[in-house]
């Protein structure tokens, strides 16, 4: 385990905020990583791609691509001691072209938040729907129709999206330590508790074994090339990399903390929660004979149906949607913080003003994303509505590009000596993995990212 000794030569600049203890750092970074990606997206893409074999590929992607990028982002942030763009600049030259990687990341985090808040808003509505017993006595088709009419209506989803954005802004305004860290430290254990409770419920249903087999017994004949690429892309989204979040958070990590071990623990925690989400969902899906490949509606349509037929389902349905909302909130704050740190540090606007300004701009874009399921359905670009276009532009272009910039910068521009100095906190920790890290970051990770990227652009 890391030792907690400080290194005398490395002082934190007095003016910059930092996270408190190690537990705080892990809670905050894992809080960012664990979100809709784990509880909403991971189960449905696993369902669509045949289960266990897909999960094995996903785990490989997390290790070979995700972890090196995550470590690179932490290194840039902590060594640069600035926001996402400032950190690149302070580690190279003024006007360095690497800063472009920072701009891509900034664009990415703001754009993700605009549509992420829409889906998170749906979960708030579903807490209310569950608490008022709205799914009782409805057929699966009726529950599906209910979701369809809710998400396409012009007012309600926007109301909840704005409520969610306000909650995000509230935490950010409270600051790095009293807001982000305090909130994540309380909420992450709550989340773990809720998800374990759901796992127990799901695994004790008669017929749940088929769901466990689906998750853990690989059938490679079900794996497609598209599935492999989906797994690669999801590794970025789920670890919050490629959009400046982990650079910004890295800049708040104290010099004495062991970056390598924090990165491993965050990736591990994120993976465990994704698997637990699978264990909470698939045994129930199979126990009730539901189609596992139901797509994005899996948690909003399929699960309320399952809960409605399950003993104690009323109660479990409410806590399930609370779980989603909480997980989304500890992630959304990490997206907003990227822009707030940049605007407040480099454009000389106070933190509160910066938060309000960005919340306003991102909410406006989000309103268009939300309306693109209803009144603005007709407005499509390249065959995609506004929501899908924002999702595509970020998940398939901006994240891989932002991640590529981070890993290339660390491996080729910063170089082995500085990387070793940073990973060892100035010689305190033993970094026996440095050669492996440099080799992976120089070659394997960029090649892996290149493959995803070319696929997104439909080159393959
Ligand atoms: N990782 C989060 C999730 O799985 C989403 C997220 C937060 C994110 N910050 C990010 C994704 C930055 C990409 C980049 O829900």
PDB file of N, CA, C and O and ligand atoms in Angstrom, residues 32-38 112 116 236-243 245 270 331-332 334-335 399, ligand 1:
ATOM      1  N   UNK A  32     -16.549   9.766 -10.337  1.00  0.00           N
ATOM      2  CA  UNK A  32     -16.644  10.235 -11.715  1.00  0.00           C
ATOM      3  C   UNK A  32     -16.785   9.054 -12.667  1.00  0.00           C
ATOM      4  O   UNK A  32     -17.641   9.038 -13.540  1.00  0.00           O
ATOM      5  N   UNK A  33     -15.928   8.057 -12.479  1.00  0.00           N
ATOM      6  CA  UNK A  33     -15.925   6.923 -13.404  1.00  0.00           C
ATOM      7  C   UNK A  33     -17.239   6.148 -13.350  1.00  0.00           C
ATOM      8  O   UNK A  33     -17.794   5.763 -14.382  1.00  0.00           O
ATOM      9  N   UNK A  34     -17.747   5.941 -12.142  1.00  0.00           N
ATOM     10  CA  UNK A  34     -18.965   5.136 -11.982  1.00  0.00           C
ATOM     11  C   UNK A  34     -20.182   6.013 -12.224  1.00  0.00           C
ATOM     12  O   UNK A  34     -20.396   6.986 -11.517  1.00  0.00           O
ATOM     13  N   UNK A  35     -20.949   5.678 -13.239  1.00  0.00           N
ATOM     14  CA  UNK A  35     -22.105   6.523 -13.558  1.00  0.00           C
ATOM     15  C   UNK A  35     -23.071   5.799 -14.473  1.00  0.00           C
ATOM     16  O   UNK A  35     -23.163   4.568 -14.451  1.00  0.00           O
ATOM     17  N   UNK A  36     -23.768   6.595 -15.307  1.00  0.00           N
ATOM     18  CA  UNK A  36     -24.713   5.992 -16.253  1.00  0.00           C
ATOM     19  C   UNK A  36     -24.012   4.963 -17.128  1.00  0.00           C
ATOM     20  O   UNK A  36     -24.611   3.988 -17.554  1.00  0.00           O
ATOM     21  N   UNK A  37     -22.724   5.200 -17.374  1.00  0.00           N
ATOM     22  CA  UNK A  37     -21.936   4.264 -18.175  1.00  0.00           C
ATOM     23  C   UNK A  37     -21.958   2.860 -17.583  1.00  0.00           C
ATOM     24  O   UNK A  37     -22.032   1.879 -18.311  1.00  0.00           O
ATOM     25  N   UNK A  38     -21.902   2.767 -16.276  1.00  0.00           N
ATOM     26  CA  UNK A  38     -21.869   1.456 -15.625  1.00  0.00           C
ATOM     27  C   UNK A  38     -23.253   0.852 -15.460  1.00  0.00           C
ATOM     28  O   UNK A  38     -23.432  -0.345 -15.630  1.00  0.00           O
ATOM     29  N   UNK A 112     -20.663  16.161 -23.459  1.00  0.00           N
ATOM     30  CA  UNK A 112     -21.218  14.970 -22.794  1.00  0.00           C
ATOM     31  C   UNK A 112     -22.242  15.405 -21.765  1.00  0.00           C
ATOM     32  O   UNK A 112     -23.328  14.852 -21.687  1.00  0.00           O
ATOM     33  N   UNK A 116     -25.886  13.951 -21.169  1.00  0.00           N
ATOM     34  CA  UNK A 116     -25.865  13.095 -19.974  1.00  0.00           C
ATOM     35  C   UNK A 116     -26.949  13.554 -18.987  1.00  0.00           C
ATOM     36  O   UNK A 116     -27.641  12.747 -18.386  1.00  0.00           O
ATOM     37  N   UNK A 236     -13.345   4.031 -22.728  1.00  0.00           N
ATOM     38  CA  UNK A 236     -13.131   5.476 -22.544  1.00  0.00           C
ATOM     39  C   UNK A 236     -14.216   6.105 -21.715  1.00  0.00           C
ATOM     40  O   UNK A 236     -13.968   6.844 -20.775  1.00  0.00           O
ATOM     41  N   UNK A 237     -15.448   5.834 -22.140  1.00  0.00           N
ATOM     42  CA  UNK A 237     -16.577   6.488 -21.493  1.00  0.00           C
ATOM     43  C   UNK A 237     -16.636   6.124 -20.018  1.00  0.00           C
ATOM     44  O   UNK A 237     -16.791   6.973 -19.152  1.00  0.00           O
ATOM     45  N   UNK A 238     -16.488   4.842 -19.732  1.00  0.00           N
ATOM     46  CA  UNK A 238     -16.704   4.395 -18.361  1.00  0.00           C
ATOM     47  C   UNK A 238     -15.601   4.858 -17.411  1.00  0.00           C
ATOM     48  O   UNK A 238     -15.845   5.051 -16.227  1.00  0.00           O
ATOM     49  N   UNK A 239     -14.380   5.049 -17.915  1.00  0.00           N
ATOM     50  CA  UNK A 239     -13.314   5.517 -17.023  1.00  0.00           C
ATOM     51  C   UNK A 239     -13.204   7.048 -16.993  1.00  0.00           C
ATOM     52  O   UNK A 239     -12.298   7.603 -16.390  1.00  0.00           O
ATOM     53  N   UNK A 240     -14.120   7.735 -17.656  1.00  0.00           N
ATOM     54  CA  UNK A 240     -14.092   9.213 -17.711  1.00  0.00           C
ATOM     55  C   UNK A 240     -12.793   9.731 -18.304  1.00  0.00           C
ATOM     56  O   UNK A 240     -12.240  10.716 -17.820  1.00  0.00           O
ATOM     57  N   UNK A 241     -12.281   9.076 -19.339  1.00  0.00           N
ATOM     58  CA  UNK A 241     -11.037   9.568 -19.914  1.00  0.00           C
ATOM     59  C   UNK A 241     -11.268  10.159 -21.304  1.00  0.00           C
ATOM     60  O   UNK A 241     -12.248   9.837 -21.963  1.00  0.00           O
ATOM     61  N   UNK A 242     -10.377  11.048 -21.706  1.00  0.00           N
ATOM     62  CA  UNK A 242     -10.477  11.677 -23.017  1.00  0.00           C
ATOM     63  C   UNK A 242     -11.219  13.002 -22.998  1.00  0.00           C
ATOM     64  O   UNK A 242     -11.340  13.661 -24.026  1.00  0.00           O
ATOM     65  N   UNK A 243     -11.718  13.415 -21.843  1.00  0.00           N
ATOM     66  CA  UNK A 243     -12.461  14.672 -21.791  1.00  0.00           C
ATOM     67  C   UNK A 243     -11.963  15.592 -20.669  1.00  0.00           C
ATOM     68  O   UNK A 243     -12.698  16.459 -20.200  1.00  0.00           O
ATOM     69  N   UNK A 245     -11.504  15.295 -17.570  1.00  0.00           N
ATOM     70  CA  UNK A 245     -11.935  15.102 -16.190  1.00  0.00           C
ATOM     71  C   UNK A 245     -10.784  14.637 -15.304  1.00  0.00           C
ATOM     72  O   UNK A 245     -10.533  15.184 -14.232  1.00  0.00           O
ATOM     73  N   UNK A 270     -14.413   0.763 -10.771  1.00  0.00           N
ATOM     74  CA  UNK A 270     -15.350   1.001 -11.868  1.00  0.00           C
ATOM     75  C   UNK A 270     -15.793  -0.333 -12.487  1.00  0.00           C
ATOM     76  O   UNK A 270     -16.967  -0.532 -12.779  1.00  0.00           O
ATOM     77  N   UNK A 331     -20.837  11.784 -11.403  1.00  0.00           N
ATOM     78  CA  UNK A 331     -20.144  11.868 -12.693  1.00  0.00           C
ATOM     79  C   UNK A 331     -20.336  13.238 -13.336  1.00  0.00           C
ATOM     80  O   UNK A 331     -19.397  13.808 -13.889  1.00  0.00           O
ATOM     81  N   UNK A 332     -21.560  13.772 -13.269  1.00  0.00           N
ATOM     82  CA  UNK A 332     -21.812  15.046 -13.944  1.00  0.00           C
ATOM     83  C   UNK A 332     -20.990  16.172 -13.321  1.00  0.00           C
ATOM     84  O   UNK A 332     -20.527  17.067 -14.024  1.00  0.00           O
ATOM     85  N   UNK A 334     -18.063  15.937 -12.292  1.00  0.00           N
ATOM     86  CA  UNK A 334     -16.692  15.845 -12.818  1.00  0.00           C
ATOM     87  C   UNK A 334     -16.595  16.409 -14.230  1.00  0.00           C
ATOM     88  O   UNK A 334     -15.530  16.817 -14.665  1.00  0.00           O
ATOM     89  N   UNK A 335     -17.713  16.423 -14.949  1.00  0.00           N
ATOM     90  CA  UNK A 335     -17.689  17.018 -16.291  1.00  0.00           C
ATOM     91  C   UNK A 335     -17.739  18.542 -16.195  1.00  0.00           C
ATOM     92  O   UNK A 335     -17.049  19.248 -16.901  1.00  0.00           O
ATOM     93  N   UNK A 399     -13.618  11.808 -27.500  1.00  0.00           N
ATOM     94  CA  UNK A 399     -12.961  11.039 -26.429  1.00  0.00           C
ATOM     95  C   UNK A 399     -11.711  10.293 -26.900  1.00  0.00           C
ATOM     96  O   UNK A 399     -10.654  10.411 -26.276  1.00  0.00           O
TER      97      UNK A 399
HETATM   98  N1  LIG B   1     -17.614   7.727 -16.611  1.00  0.00           N
HETATM   99  C1  LIG B   1     -18.940   8.250 -16.432  1.00  0.00           C
HETATM  100  C2  LIG B   1     -19.953   7.140 -16.598  1.00  0.00           C
HETATM  101  O1  LIG B   1     -19.581   6.008 -16.797  1.00  0.00           O
HETATM  102  C3  LIG B   1     -19.235   9.380 -17.377  1.00  0.00           C
HETATM  103  C4  LIG B   1     -18.216  10.453 -17.369  1.00  0.00           C
HETATM  104  C5  LIG B   1     -17.919  11.325 -16.384  1.00  0.00           C
HETATM  105  C6  LIG B   1     -17.350  10.769 -18.412  1.00  0.00           C
HETATM  106  N2  LIG B   1     -16.911  12.173 -16.756  1.00  0.00           N
HETATM  107  C7  LIG B   1     -16.544  11.842 -18.006  1.00  0.00           C
HETATM  108  C8  LIG B   1     -17.187  10.188 -19.647  1.00  0.00           C
HETATM  109  C9  LIG B   1     -15.556  12.327 -18.818  1.00  0.00           C
HETATM  110  C10 LIG B   1     -16.197  10.684 -20.477  1.00  0.00           C
HETATM  111  C11 LIG B   1     -15.388  11.726 -20.063  1.00  0.00           C
HETATM  112  O2  LIG B   1     -21.125   7.382 -16.538  1.00  0.00           O
END
